[in-house]
């Protein structure tokens, strides 16, 4: 009873029993010819026989499966109910019915269907999206699982794998997918031309079969790049009229498209700043045009000046998002959503929550996280990210007295928005197992589950994923769940300390380089000298801490009240500073790096102990990655410890070797 088909991820449907009997499926209120309902039927016919040996039949059924329209259930929500030999799935729309079916299949796999039950689930976030950073030449920016499965040599691919991918996404409740990199360059700019319409339509229809809307990343300079114009000023009449014609063409050709994602004025991408216009000018211009087609403009807030000179104590990259976007709160039109990275910097292992989340109160907001492990171990090192995402979602912004968490803000519960939600930069590629490291699929699965139900715990999600993916003894299952749950903490221990961030090899972002920040021409990013390290972001420093509401600003402003895990993000701290447990800062750095490395070795040993229960190929794939993780952890430990030993001249109290 082991997963033998690694191409099927958590939908391998390994057998749980042989007593499925005969099932009859009926629909009430749903059109059986509807494309999503059709996918539902296909999935259940595939899964039930595999899971339980059940046969789908028209007569003489042992189990009646009724799929019933029920308008009392929220959009995309569902009820799954079992009473005796009748199983009912209720939903007010097709997506809800499909999600209900996947829930039923999940419960069967988890062996949770013996007794009668009733389960209601309604999605917390209206939009639950995956963002691909796939390029049309087939490469993937920050991809660690092979090449793109959407593009080969500037052509779009639609095949069985595309359909499998859509199934996986629907099974975890994803309803929007951006198929191309936010850095829209070369051929990708031509995706909104007739060169690609027919393939894009085919792709969008595969997604539509699973209730998923396809989105495209847009090049803001398209009027120049593909339109032959001289400018792309969002307030220029000629530019506006070009976009009107273009959108008419695009949405006539691609009616299933959900809209566009835009990265503007950042890291070399074009945008409204060139013309002295604001981000709102740029976003609203496009939004007004696509509104007619009922489409969305998702506008990223990852806007900063990567050439800035931070020797000036007030200059701070972390401030940029808030500085550029906050003053325009209320100006963004209804079909604009601002997509905000979880932290103010860039997907580091530890950052405070972006002050824009909840800082904006009159604007649609989407949270952007990254399950591609760019700064968190490249899907070589184990780093299960749900604990980090939970912290972000549960963070109280204090934007109002209650309903003020990030989860409240992005779900629309705080301010009543309809266009909002959560997106992840995805970690997939064309490797057979989709995610390179088999264990990285826990993040793919987990993100979707959490996006749908933000109340699920990291452990619940990890356990579900382990059970669906592997067939392990209880003991082995517990071990693997524990490995996942500990992994982020371990990675954090052996990499950059206490929220300082970076210290990674520039450009690749894997492995240590303590002074290595790609925009380092103004000195080291972490501000370490012989007395201490960290960036002063208090009111005496860059003032970043003041971007939060008072309650948080006060806590962050003072090193004595600042959460310790963020101490070096907010403050420049002497090596002799006493941590809460009495250790000095420098000793804390030494200790955590020694511990992190040895805990990485323990993770590897735990994996070894599972050998008998895991199939050889998967076992070997993951084992090879743990070997690399140990090597990485040693490099980090040694480079960080020796760097700070040399800077501070303070020896390790425990007398360990620091190379
Ligand atoms: C990071 C990442 C880039 C990416 C950028 C973004 O800086 O390294 O590859 O393009 O984020 O989010 O736009």
Short mmCIF file of N, CA, C and O and ligand atoms in Angstrom, two decimals, residues 133 141-142 182-183 263 267 300 302 341 346 374 509, ligand 1:
data_model
loop_
_atom_site.label_atom_id
_atom_site.label_comp_id
_atom_site.label_asym_id
_atom_site.label_seq_id
_atom_site.Cartn_x
_atom_site.Cartn_y
_atom_site.Cartn_z
N UNK A 133 6.23 31.68 -12.02
CA UNK A 133 7.26 32.58 -12.54
C UNK A 133 7.95 31.88 -13.72
O UNK A 133 9.16 31.84 -13.84
N UNK A 141 11.95 31.29 -13.25
CA UNK A 141 12.66 32.16 -12.30
C UNK A 141 12.40 31.62 -10.90
O UNK A 141 11.25 31.43 -10.50
N UNK A 142 13.49 31.34 -10.20
CA UNK A 142 13.40 30.76 -8.86
C UNK A 142 12.69 29.39 -8.89
O UNK A 142 11.90 29.07 -7.99
N UNK A 182 6.18 37.29 -13.50
CA UNK A 182 5.87 38.72 -13.34
C UNK A 182 6.86 39.60 -14.11
O UNK A 182 6.52 40.72 -14.48
N UNK A 183 8.07 39.08 -14.30
CA UNK A 183 9.02 39.81 -15.16
C UNK A 183 8.71 39.41 -16.60
O UNK A 183 9.18 38.38 -17.08
N UNK A 263 3.67 43.67 -12.47
CA UNK A 263 4.81 44.13 -11.69
C UNK A 263 5.34 45.37 -12.41
O UNK A 263 5.79 45.28 -13.55
N UNK A 267 12.78 46.58 -9.99
CA UNK A 267 13.84 45.73 -10.53
C UNK A 267 13.89 45.79 -12.05
O UNK A 267 13.93 44.77 -12.74
N UNK A 300 1.09 44.52 -8.13
CA UNK A 300 1.99 44.14 -7.03
C UNK A 300 2.57 45.37 -6.32
O UNK A 300 2.85 46.39 -6.96
N UNK A 302 5.40 45.18 -4.68
CA UNK A 302 6.85 44.94 -4.54
C UNK A 302 7.58 45.99 -5.39
O UNK A 302 8.17 45.69 -6.42
N UNK A 341 3.53 41.36 -0.65
CA UNK A 341 4.34 40.26 -0.09
C UNK A 341 4.19 40.22 1.42
O UNK A 341 4.02 41.27 2.05
N UNK A 346 11.62 40.61 1.18
CA UNK A 346 11.53 39.68 0.05
C UNK A 346 11.61 38.23 0.49
O UNK A 346 12.62 37.57 0.26
N UNK A 374 12.87 30.11 -2.55
CA UNK A 374 13.98 30.95 -3.02
C UNK A 374 15.01 31.23 -1.93
O UNK A 374 16.21 31.05 -2.13
N UNK A 509 20.84 32.92 -4.30
CA UNK A 509 20.09 32.90 -3.04
C UNK A 509 20.08 31.54 -2.36
O UNK A 509 19.13 31.18 -1.67
C1 LIG B 1 12.73 38.60 -5.79
C2 LIG B 1 13.29 37.56 -6.71
C3 LIG B 1 13.11 37.94 -8.14
C4 LIG B 1 11.65 38.30 -8.40
C5 LIG B 1 11.19 39.36 -7.42
C6 LIG B 1 9.70 39.65 -7.51
O1 LIG B 1 13.52 39.74 -5.82
O2 LIG B 1 14.65 37.34 -6.44
O3 LIG B 1 13.50 36.84 -8.93
O4 LIG B 1 11.48 38.75 -9.69
O5 LIG B 1 11.42 38.91 -6.12
O6 LIG B 1 8.98 39.23 -6.61
O7 LIG B 1 9.26 40.32 -8.42
#
